[in-house]
Amino acid sequence: MPMTAPTVLTARALLLDMDGTLVNSDAVVERVWRRWADRHGLDGDEVMKVVHGRQGYASMAVLLPSRPMEQNYADNAWMLAEETADMDGVVAVPGAGEFLASLAGLPHALVTSADVGLSTARMAAAGLALPDVRVTAESVGASKPDPEGFLKGAAELGVAPEECVVFEDSGAGISAGRAAGMRVVGVGPRAGFHRPDVVVRDLTQVRVEGVEGGGIRLYVG
């Protein structure tokens, strides 16, 4: 078979989603959200089409649009506690450890819809080091697909949005990255449906090198 040359991207900072991108937490997400769907008489398969990438309350607002937001926030707090207590099946996405190690000394941030407790627990369960700069649920007023989280990550790193590359797996996250004016590398099987700039199976297909003057060169694919 012919070899396909990798896509080469340059950036000054990388902004990394967690669930589905660095950490495979699908088993827990399925368990918790399907229980929630059963309690509310919703079809679990339809619920799972909505929830990836968003904060819980935002997914609930889509799924139960007439319900008061106060109930969504209350359910969200309960679900975060359940997810934080359940690490069964949480593993690193292939290549995630090596990918994060290759970013040492290069500008990057975690931008996740999880809160501090959940993101800390899942990264630890997957055996992954947390980036020094983190934008979590507590840091933003709006969930993905709103671009706030990615814009805040860029600002904390002191890098213009157009000089950032986002790594994401979900439709909501890819839309957020695009809305922030950033290029997006899609990771995993969900990503390809949402037209990121380039898609990889997992992080074994990404190579990173620093460039003189502070830049980052990505070989993707």
PDB file of N, CA and C in Angstrom, residues 37-127:
ATOM      1  N   ALA A  37     -30.782   8.579  31.756  1.00  0.00           N
ATOM      2  CA  ALA A  37     -31.800   8.474  30.703  1.00  0.00           C
ATOM      3  C   ALA A  37     -32.969   7.608  31.173  1.00  0.00           C
ATOM      4  N   ASP A  38     -32.674   6.475  31.820  1.00  0.00           N
ATOM      5  CA  ASP A  38     -33.735   5.592  32.308  1.00  0.00           C
ATOM      6  C   ASP A  38     -34.628   6.313  33.313  1.00  0.00           C
ATOM      7  N   ARG A  39     -34.017   7.084  34.203  1.00  0.00           N
ATOM      8  CA  ARG A  39     -34.807   7.785  35.217  1.00  0.00           C
ATOM      9  C   ARG A  39     -35.760   8.809  34.602  1.00  0.00           C
ATOM     10  N   HIS A  40     -35.373   9.340  33.443  1.00  0.00           N
ATOM     11  CA  HIS A  40     -36.176  10.386  32.812  1.00  0.00           C
ATOM     12  C   HIS A  40     -36.958   9.892  31.605  1.00  0.00           C
ATOM     13  N   GLY A  41     -36.988   8.572  31.404  1.00  0.00           N
ATOM     14  CA  GLY A  41     -37.770   7.998  30.320  1.00  0.00           C
ATOM     15  C   GLY A  41     -37.267   8.355  28.939  1.00  0.00           C
ATOM     16  N   LEU A  42     -35.960   8.542  28.813  1.00  0.00           N
ATOM     17  CA  LEU A  42     -35.359   8.906  27.532  1.00  0.00           C
ATOM     18  C   LEU A  42     -34.641   7.703  26.931  1.00  0.00           C
ATOM     19  N   ASP A  43     -34.527   7.708  25.618  1.00  0.00           N
ATOM     20  CA  ASP A  43     -33.817   6.650  24.917  1.00  0.00           C
ATOM     21  C   ASP A  43     -32.314   6.827  25.123  1.00  0.00           C
ATOM     22  N   GLY A  44     -31.678   5.804  25.691  1.00  0.00           N
ATOM     23  CA  GLY A  44     -30.258   5.903  26.005  1.00  0.00           C
ATOM     24  C   GLY A  44     -29.386   6.156  24.794  1.00  0.00           C
ATOM     25  N   ASP A  45     -29.699   5.531  23.670  1.00  0.00           N
ATOM     26  CA  ASP A  45     -28.897   5.730  22.461  1.00  0.00           C
ATOM     27  C   ASP A  45     -28.973   7.174  21.986  1.00  0.00           C
ATOM     28  N   GLU A  46     -30.157   7.771  22.070  1.00  0.00           N
ATOM     29  CA  GLU A  46     -30.310   9.169  21.652  1.00  0.00           C
ATOM     30  C   GLU A  46     -29.580  10.108  22.614  1.00  0.00           C
ATOM     31  N   VAL A  47     -29.619   9.783  23.904  1.00  0.00           N
ATOM     32  CA  VAL A  47     -28.915  10.595  24.890  1.00  0.00           C
ATOM     33  C   VAL A  47     -27.412  10.582  24.615  1.00  0.00           C
ATOM     34  N   MET A  48     -26.877   9.413  24.275  1.00  0.00           N
ATOM     35  CA  MET A  48     -25.437   9.309  24.055  1.00  0.00           C
ATOM     36  C   MET A  48     -24.969  10.092  22.837  1.00  0.00           C
ATOM     37  N   LYS A  49     -25.882  10.398  21.927  1.00  0.00           N
ATOM     38  CA  LYS A  49     -25.515  11.209  20.762  1.00  0.00           C
ATOM     39  C   LYS A  49     -25.273  12.668  21.135  1.00  0.00           C
ATOM     40  N   VAL A  50     -25.749  13.076  22.310  1.00  0.00           N
ATOM     41  CA  VAL A  50     -25.725  14.487  22.713  1.00  0.00           C
ATOM     42  C   VAL A  50     -24.614  14.796  23.709  1.00  0.00           C
ATOM     43  N   VAL A  51     -24.288  13.849  24.604  1.00  0.00           N
ATOM     44  CA  VAL A  51     -23.586  14.211  25.831  1.00  0.00           C
ATOM     45  C   VAL A  51     -22.083  14.419  25.688  1.00  0.00           C
ATOM     46  N   HIS A  52     -21.445  13.837  24.689  1.00  0.00           N
ATOM     47  CA  HIS A  52     -19.983  13.920  24.609  1.00  0.00           C
ATOM     48  C   HIS A  52     -19.530  15.364  24.363  1.00  0.00           C
ATOM     49  N   GLY A  53     -18.580  15.802  25.192  1.00  0.00           N
ATOM     50  CA  GLY A  53     -17.961  17.112  25.002  1.00  0.00           C
ATOM     51  C   GLY A  53     -18.591  18.231  25.790  1.00  0.00           C
ATOM     52  N   ARG A  54     -19.856  18.110  26.147  1.00  0.00           N
ATOM     53  CA  ARG A  54     -20.542  19.170  26.874  1.00  0.00           C
ATOM     54  C   ARG A  54     -20.460  18.942  28.377  1.00  0.00           C
ATOM     55  N   GLN A  55     -20.628  20.025  29.147  1.00  0.00           N
ATOM     56  CA  GLN A  55     -20.885  19.866  30.572  1.00  0.00           C
ATOM     57  C   GLN A  55     -22.268  19.245  30.738  1.00  0.00           C
ATOM     58  N   GLY A  56     -22.450  18.512  31.833  1.00  0.00           N
ATOM     59  CA  GLY A  56     -23.688  17.776  32.035  1.00  0.00           C
ATOM     60  C   GLY A  56     -24.935  18.623  31.971  1.00  0.00           C
ATOM     61  N   TYR A  57     -24.919  19.780  32.627  1.00  0.00           N
ATOM     62  CA  TYR A  57     -26.117  20.630  32.638  1.00  0.00           C
ATOM     63  C   TYR A  57     -26.485  21.086  31.236  1.00  0.00           C
ATOM     64  N   ALA A  58     -25.468  21.310  30.388  1.00  0.00           N
ATOM     65  CA  ALA A  58     -25.731  21.757  29.021  1.00  0.00           C
ATOM     66  C   ALA A  58     -26.354  20.634  28.194  1.00  0.00           C
ATOM     67  N   SER A  59     -25.899  19.400  28.411  1.00  0.00           N
ATOM     68  CA  SER A  59     -26.517  18.260  27.727  1.00  0.00           C
ATOM     69  C   SER A  59     -27.968  18.098  28.168  1.00  0.00           C
ATOM     70  N   MET A  60     -28.220  18.247  29.461  1.00  0.00           N
ATOM     71  CA  MET A  60     -29.584  18.118  29.974  1.00  0.00           C
ATOM     72  C   MET A  60     -30.501  19.188  29.389  1.00  0.00           C
ATOM     73  N   ALA A  61     -29.972  20.382  29.191  1.00  0.00           N
ATOM     74  CA  ALA A  61     -30.781  21.459  28.614  1.00  0.00           C
ATOM     75  C   ALA A  61     -31.191  21.138  27.185  1.00  0.00           C
ATOM     76  N   VAL A  62     -30.329  20.425  26.451  1.00  0.00           N
ATOM     77  CA  VAL A  62     -30.671  19.994  25.093  1.00  0.00           C
ATOM     78  C   VAL A  62     -31.711  18.879  25.138  1.00  0.00           C
ATOM     79  N   LEU A  63     -31.528  17.951  26.065  1.00  0.00           N
ATOM     80  CA  LEU A  63     -32.378  16.756  26.117  1.00  0.00           C
ATOM     81  C   LEU A  63     -33.738  17.018  26.763  1.00  0.00           C
ATOM     82  N   LEU A  64     -33.781  17.933  27.714  1.00  0.00           N
ATOM     83  CA  LEU A  64     -35.037  18.274  28.412  1.00  0.00           C
ATOM     84  C   LEU A  64     -35.206  19.795  28.370  1.00  0.00           C
ATOM     85  N   PRO A  65     -35.527  20.338  27.209  1.00  0.00           N
ATOM     86  CA  PRO A  65     -35.487  21.792  27.028  1.00  0.00           C
ATOM     87  C   PRO A  65     -36.483  22.573  27.881  1.00  0.00           C
ATOM     88  N   SER A  66     -37.544  21.949  28.336  1.00  0.00           N
ATOM     89  CA  SER A  66     -38.532  22.674  29.133  1.00  0.00           C
ATOM     90  C   SER A  66     -38.259  22.606  30.626  1.00  0.00           C
ATOM     91  N   ARG A  67     -37.224  21.875  31.035  1.00  0.00           N
ATOM     92  CA  ARG A  67     -36.947  21.706  32.453  1.00  0.00           C
ATOM     93  C   ARG A  67     -36.186  22.907  32.999  1.00  0.00           C
ATOM     94  N   PRO A  68     -36.495  23.381  34.206  1.00  0.00           N
ATOM     95  CA  PRO A  68     -35.761  24.508  34.791  1.00  0.00           C
ATOM     96  C   PRO A  68     -34.267  24.196  34.923  1.00  0.00           C
ATOM     97  N   MET A  69     -33.434  25.196  34.629  1.00  0.00           N
ATOM     98  CA  MET A  69     -31.990  24.988  34.692  1.00  0.00           C
ATOM     99  C   MET A  69     -31.523  24.619  36.094  1.00  0.00           C
ATOM    100  N   GLU A  70     -32.255  25.068  37.121  1.00  0.00           N
ATOM    101  CA  GLU A  70     -31.856  24.712  38.487  1.00  0.00           C
ATOM    102  C   GLU A  70     -31.816  23.195  38.666  1.00  0.00           C
ATOM    103  N   GLN A  71     -32.769  22.497  38.047  1.00  0.00           N
ATOM    104  CA  GLN A  71     -32.775  21.032  38.135  1.00  0.00           C
ATOM    105  C   GLN A  71     -31.603  20.427  37.375  1.00  0.00           C
ATOM    106  N   ASN A  72     -31.251  21.045  36.243  1.00  0.00           N
ATOM    107  CA  ASN A  72     -30.101  20.557  35.483  1.00  0.00           C
ATOM    108  C   ASN A  72     -28.810  20.716  36.290  1.00  0.00           C
ATOM    109  N   TYR A  73     -28.658  21.862  36.944  1.00  0.00           N
ATOM    110  CA  TYR A  73     -27.453  22.079  37.755  1.00  0.00           C
ATOM    111  C   TYR A  73     -27.397  21.087  38.918  1.00  0.00           C
ATOM    112  N   ALA A  74     -28.539  20.807  39.528  1.00  0.00           N
ATOM    113  CA  ALA A  74     -28.578  19.856  40.641  1.00  0.00           C
ATOM    114  C   ALA A  74     -28.216  18.449  40.164  1.00  0.00           C
ATOM    115  N   ASP A  75     -28.795  18.026  39.047  1.00  0.00           N
ATOM    116  CA  ASP A  75     -28.471  16.719  38.474  1.00  0.00           C
ATOM    117  C   ASP A  75     -27.002  16.652  38.073  1.00  0.00           C
ATOM    118  N   ASN A  76     -26.491  17.754  37.533  1.00  0.00           N
ATOM    119  CA  ASN A  76     -25.101  17.794  37.094  1.00  0.00           C
ATOM    120  C   ASN A  76     -24.156  17.550  38.272  1.00  0.00           C
ATOM    121  N   ALA A  77     -24.441  18.167  39.417  1.00  0.00           N
ATOM    122  CA  ALA A  77     -23.595  17.978  40.599  1.00  0.00           C
ATOM    123  C   ALA A  77     -23.619  16.519  41.049  1.00  0.00           C
ATOM    124  N   TRP A  78     -24.810  15.923  41.026  1.00  0.00           N
ATOM    125  CA  TRP A  78     -24.942  14.511  41.405  1.00  0.00           C
ATOM    126  C   TRP A  78     -24.169  13.618  40.441  1.00  0.00           C
ATOM    127  N   MET A  79     -24.269  13.897  39.145  1.00  0.00           N
ATOM    128  CA  MET A  79     -23.593  13.065  38.153  1.00  0.00           C
ATOM    129  C   MET A  79     -22.077  13.216  38.225  1.00  0.00           C
ATOM    130  N   LEU A  80     -21.586  14.430  38.490  1.00  0.00           N
ATOM    131  CA  LEU A  80     -20.146  14.611  38.636  1.00  0.00           C
ATOM    132  C   LEU A  80     -19.613  13.783  39.802  1.00  0.00           C
ATOM    133  N   ALA A  81     -20.363  13.741  40.897  1.00  0.00           N
ATOM    134  CA  ALA A  81     -19.949  12.937  42.044  1.00  0.00           C
ATOM    135  C   ALA A  81     -19.917  11.451  41.677  1.00  0.00           C
ATOM    136  N   GLU A  82     -20.939  10.995  40.942  1.00  0.00           N
ATOM    137  CA  GLU A  82     -20.967   9.595  40.511  1.00  0.00           C
ATOM    138  C   GLU A  82     -19.780   9.271  39.603  1.00  0.00           C
ATOM    139  N   GLU A  83     -19.516  10.139  38.651  1.00  0.00           N
ATOM    140  CA  GLU A  83     -18.425   9.893  37.708  1.00  0.00           C
ATOM    141  C   GLU A  83     -17.066   9.910  38.403  1.00  0.00           C
ATOM    142  N   THR A  84     -16.902  10.821  39.354  1.00  0.00           N
ATOM    143  CA  THR A  84     -15.624  10.934  40.057  1.00  0.00           C
ATOM    144  C   THR A  84     -15.355   9.706  40.914  1.00  0.00           C
ATOM    145  N   ALA A  85     -16.414   9.046  41.373  1.00  0.00           N
ATOM    146  CA  ALA A  85     -16.266   7.845  42.194  1.00  0.00           C
ATOM    147  C   ALA A  85     -16.097   6.569  41.360  1.00  0.00           C
ATOM    148  N   ASP A  86     -16.283   6.665  40.053  1.00  0.00           N
ATOM    149  CA  ASP A  86     -16.276   5.484  39.178  1.00  0.00           C
ATOM    150  C   ASP A  86     -15.147   5.596  38.159  1.00  0.00           C
ATOM    151  N   MET A  87     -14.066   4.902  38.401  1.00  0.00           N
ATOM    152  CA  MET A  87     -12.928   4.910  37.484  1.00  0.00           C
ATOM    153  C   MET A  87     -12.778   3.570  36.755  1.00  0.00           C
ATOM    154  N   ASP A  88     -13.773   2.701  36.882  1.00  0.00           N
ATOM    155  CA  ASP A  88     -13.701   1.386  36.259  1.00  0.00           C
ATOM    156  C   ASP A  88     -13.704   1.525  34.735  1.00  0.00           C
ATOM    157  N   GLY A  89     -12.647   1.074  34.101  1.00  0.00           N
ATOM    158  CA  GLY A  89     -12.560   1.143  32.644  1.00  0.00           C
ATOM    159  C   GLY A  89     -11.934   2.412  32.105  1.00  0.00           C
ATOM    160  N   VAL A  90     -11.523   3.329  32.972  1.00  0.00           N
ATOM    161  CA  VAL A  90     -10.871   4.568  32.520  1.00  0.00           C
ATOM    162  C   VAL A  90      -9.412   4.265  32.185  1.00  0.00           C
ATOM    163  N   VAL A  91      -9.031   4.507  30.935  1.00  0.00           N
ATOM    164  CA  VAL A  91      -7.669   4.209  30.473  1.00  0.00           C
ATOM    165  C   VAL A  91      -7.184   5.343  29.583  1.00  0.00           C
ATOM    166  N   ALA A  92      -5.896   5.394  29.374  1.00  0.00           N
ATOM    167  CA  ALA A  92      -5.323   6.388  28.464  1.00  0.00           C
ATOM    168  C   ALA A  92      -5.657   6.040  27.021  1.00  0.00           C
ATOM    169  N   VAL A  93      -5.904   7.046  26.211  1.00  0.00           N
ATOM    170  CA  VAL A  93      -5.975   6.864  24.761  1.00  0.00           C
ATOM    171  C   VAL A  93      -4.582   6.440  24.287  1.00  0.00           C
ATOM    172  N   PRO A  94      -4.475   5.472  23.381  1.00  0.00           N
ATOM    173  CA  PRO A  94      -3.149   5.047  22.916  1.00  0.00           C
ATOM    174  C   PRO A  94      -2.288   6.234  22.468  1.00  0.00           C
ATOM    175  N   GLY A  95      -1.073   6.271  22.992  1.00  0.00           N
ATOM    176  CA  GLY A  95      -0.130   7.326  22.643  1.00  0.00           C
ATOM    177  C   GLY A  95      -0.215   8.561  23.505  1.00  0.00           C
ATOM    178  N   ALA A  96      -1.204   8.647  24.411  1.00  0.00           N
ATOM    179  CA  ALA A  96      -1.396   9.877  25.178  1.00  0.00           C
ATOM    180  C   ALA A  96      -0.216  10.184  26.092  1.00  0.00           C
ATOM    181  N   GLY A  97       0.330   9.166  26.754  1.00  0.00           N
ATOM    182  CA  GLY A  97       1.445   9.405  27.656  1.00  0.00           C
ATOM    183  C   GLY A  97       2.659   9.945  26.934  1.00  0.00           C
ATOM    184  N   GLU A  98       3.000   9.338  25.818  1.00  0.00           N
ATOM    185  CA  GLU A  98       4.152   9.787  25.028  1.00  0.00           C
ATOM    186  C   GLU A  98       3.905  11.179  24.441  1.00  0.00           C
ATOM    187  N   PHE A  99       2.664  11.414  23.999  1.00  0.00           N
ATOM    188  CA  PHE A  99       2.307  12.722  23.442  1.00  0.00           C
ATOM    189  C   PHE A  99       2.491  13.809  24.495  1.00  0.00           C
ATOM    190  N   LEU A 100       1.952  13.607  25.702  1.00  0.00           N
ATOM    191  CA  LEU A 100       2.101  14.609  26.763  1.00  0.00           C
ATOM    192  C   LEU A 100       3.566  14.809  27.128  1.00  0.00           C
ATOM    193  N   ALA A 101       4.344  13.725  27.179  1.00  0.00           N
ATOM    194  CA  ALA A 101       5.764  13.850  27.502  1.00  0.00           C
ATOM    195  C   ALA A 101       6.493  14.693  26.460  1.00  0.00           C
ATOM    196  N   SER A 102       6.071  14.570  25.209  1.00  0.00           N
ATOM    197  CA  SER A 102       6.723  15.328  24.135  1.00  0.00           C
ATOM    198  C   SER A 102       6.421  16.822  24.208  1.00  0.00           C
ATOM    199  N   LEU A 103       5.412  17.195  25.012  1.00  0.00           N
ATOM    200  CA  LEU A 103       5.040  18.608  25.150  1.00  0.00           C
ATOM    201  C   LEU A 103       5.776  19.308  26.284  1.00  0.00           C
ATOM    202  N   ALA A 104       6.633  18.595  26.991  1.00  0.00           N
ATOM    203  CA  ALA A 104       7.372  19.213  28.092  1.00  0.00           C
ATOM    204  C   ALA A 104       8.135  20.439  27.595  1.00  0.00           C
ATOM    205  N   GLY A 105       7.911  21.559  28.246  1.00  0.00           N
ATOM    206  CA  GLY A 105       8.575  22.802  27.868  1.00  0.00           C
ATOM    207  C   GLY A 105       7.915  23.561  26.742  1.00  0.00           C
ATOM    208  N   LEU A 106       6.846  23.001  26.165  1.00  0.00           N
ATOM    209  CA  LEU A 106       6.111  23.663  25.085  1.00  0.00           C
ATOM    210  C   LEU A 106       4.765  24.147  25.620  1.00  0.00           C
ATOM    211  N   PRO A 107       4.266  25.288  25.119  1.00  0.00           N
ATOM    212  CA  PRO A 107       3.005  25.826  25.635  1.00  0.00           C
ATOM    213  C   PRO A 107       1.810  24.926  25.304  1.00  0.00           C
ATOM    214  N   HIS A 108       1.124  24.460  26.341  1.00  0.00           N
ATOM    215  CA  HIS A 108      -0.071  23.646  26.143  1.00  0.00           C
ATOM    216  C   HIS A 108      -0.943  23.726  27.385  1.00  0.00           C
ATOM    217  N   ALA A 109      -2.226  23.421  27.205  1.00  0.00           N
ATOM    218  CA  ALA A 109      -3.180  23.482  28.307  1.00  0.00           C
ATOM    219  C   ALA A 109      -4.242  22.416  28.129  1.00  0.00           C
ATOM    220  N   LEU A 110      -4.777  21.956  29.252  1.00  0.00           N
ATOM    221  CA  LEU A 110      -5.946  21.085  29.251  1.00  0.00           C
ATOM    222  C   LEU A 110      -7.189  21.968  29.257  1.00  0.00           C
ATOM    223  N   VAL A 111      -8.127  21.714  28.349  1.00  0.00           N
ATOM    224  CA  VAL A 111      -9.386  22.460  28.305  1.00  0.00           C
ATOM    225  C   VAL A 111     -10.506  21.432  28.301  1.00  0.00           C
ATOM    226  N   THR A 112     -11.126  21.214  29.453  1.00  0.00           N
ATOM    227  CA  THR A 112     -12.059  20.110  29.618  1.00  0.00           C
ATOM    228  C   THR A 112     -13.383  20.566  30.199  1.00  0.00           C
ATOM    229  N   SER A 113     -14.450  19.843  29.863  1.00  0.00           N
ATOM    230  CA  SER A 113     -15.758  20.103  30.448  1.00  0.00           C
ATOM    231  C   SER A 113     -15.908  19.462  31.825  1.00  0.00           C
ATOM    232  N   ALA A 114     -14.933  18.659  32.233  1.00  0.00           N
ATOM    233  CA  ALA A 114     -14.935  18.092  33.578  1.00  0.00           C
ATOM    234  C   ALA A 114     -14.514  19.153  34.590  1.00  0.00           C
ATOM    235  N   ASP A 115     -14.904  18.944  35.863  1.00  0.00           N
ATOM    236  CA  ASP A 115     -14.444  19.858  36.895  1.00  0.00           C
ATOM    237  C   ASP A 115     -13.079  19.412  37.411  1.00  0.00           C
ATOM    238  N   VAL A 116     -12.544  20.144  38.396  1.00  0.00           N
ATOM    239  CA  VAL A 116     -11.198  19.839  38.895  1.00  0.00           C
ATOM    240  C   VAL A 116     -11.130  18.421  39.446  1.00  0.00           C
ATOM    241  N   GLY A 117     -12.128  18.047  40.262  1.00  0.00           N
ATOM    242  CA  GLY A 117     -12.108  16.724  40.877  1.00  0.00           C
ATOM    243  C   GLY A 117     -12.130  15.603  39.863  1.00  0.00           C
ATOM    244  N   LEU A 118     -13.026  15.712  38.883  1.00  0.00           N
ATOM    245  CA  LEU A 118     -13.167  14.647  37.887  1.00  0.00           C
ATOM    246  C   LEU A 118     -11.950  14.591  36.968  1.00  0.00           C
ATOM    247  N   SER A 119     -11.466  15.741  36.520  1.00  0.00           N
ATOM    248  CA  SER A 119     -10.312  15.732  35.613  1.00  0.00           C
ATOM    249  C   SER A 119      -9.078  15.197  36.318  1.00  0.00           C
ATOM    250  N   THR A 120      -8.883  15.559  37.593  1.00  0.00           N
ATOM    251  CA  THR A 120      -7.734  15.063  38.347  1.00  0.00           C
ATOM    252  C   THR A 120      -7.823  13.553  38.515  1.00  0.00           C
ATOM    253  N   ALA A 121      -9.021  13.057  38.859  1.00  0.00           N
ATOM    254  CA  ALA A 121      -9.200  11.617  39.084  1.00  0.00           C
ATOM    255  C   ALA A 121      -9.014  10.816  37.803  1.00  0.00           C
ATOM    256  N   ARG A 122      -9.579  11.301  36.696  1.00  0.00           N
ATOM    257  CA  ARG A 122      -9.480  10.536  35.454  1.00  0.00           C
ATOM    258  C   ARG A 122      -8.062  10.526  34.892  1.00  0.00           C
ATOM    259  N   MET A 123      -7.377  11.656  34.949  1.00  0.00           N
ATOM    260  CA  MET A 123      -5.994  11.671  34.459  1.00  0.00           C
ATOM    261  C   MET A 123      -5.122  10.746  35.308  1.00  0.00           C
ATOM    262  N   ALA A 124      -5.354  10.731  36.620  1.00  0.00           N
ATOM    263  CA  ALA A 124      -4.587   9.837  37.490  1.00  0.00           C
ATOM    264  C   ALA A 124      -4.909   8.377  37.189  1.00  0.00           C
ATOM    265  N   ALA A 125      -6.191   8.067  36.996  1.00  0.00           N
ATOM    266  CA  ALA A 125      -6.591   6.687  36.701  1.00  0.00           C
ATOM    267  C   ALA A 125      -5.970   6.202  35.401  1.00  0.00           C
ATOM    268  N   ALA A 126      -5.801   7.117  34.449  1.00  0.00           N
ATOM    269  CA  ALA A 126      -5.206   6.768  33.156  1.00  0.00           C
ATOM    270  C   ALA A 126      -3.685   6.807  33.187  1.00  0.00           C
ATOM    271  N   GLY A 127      -3.106   7.217  34.324  1.00  0.00           N
ATOM    272  CA  GLY A 127      -1.655   7.276  34.441  1.00  0.00           C
ATOM    273  C   GLY A 127      -1.032   8.424  33.669  1.00  0.00           C
TER     274      GLY A 127
END
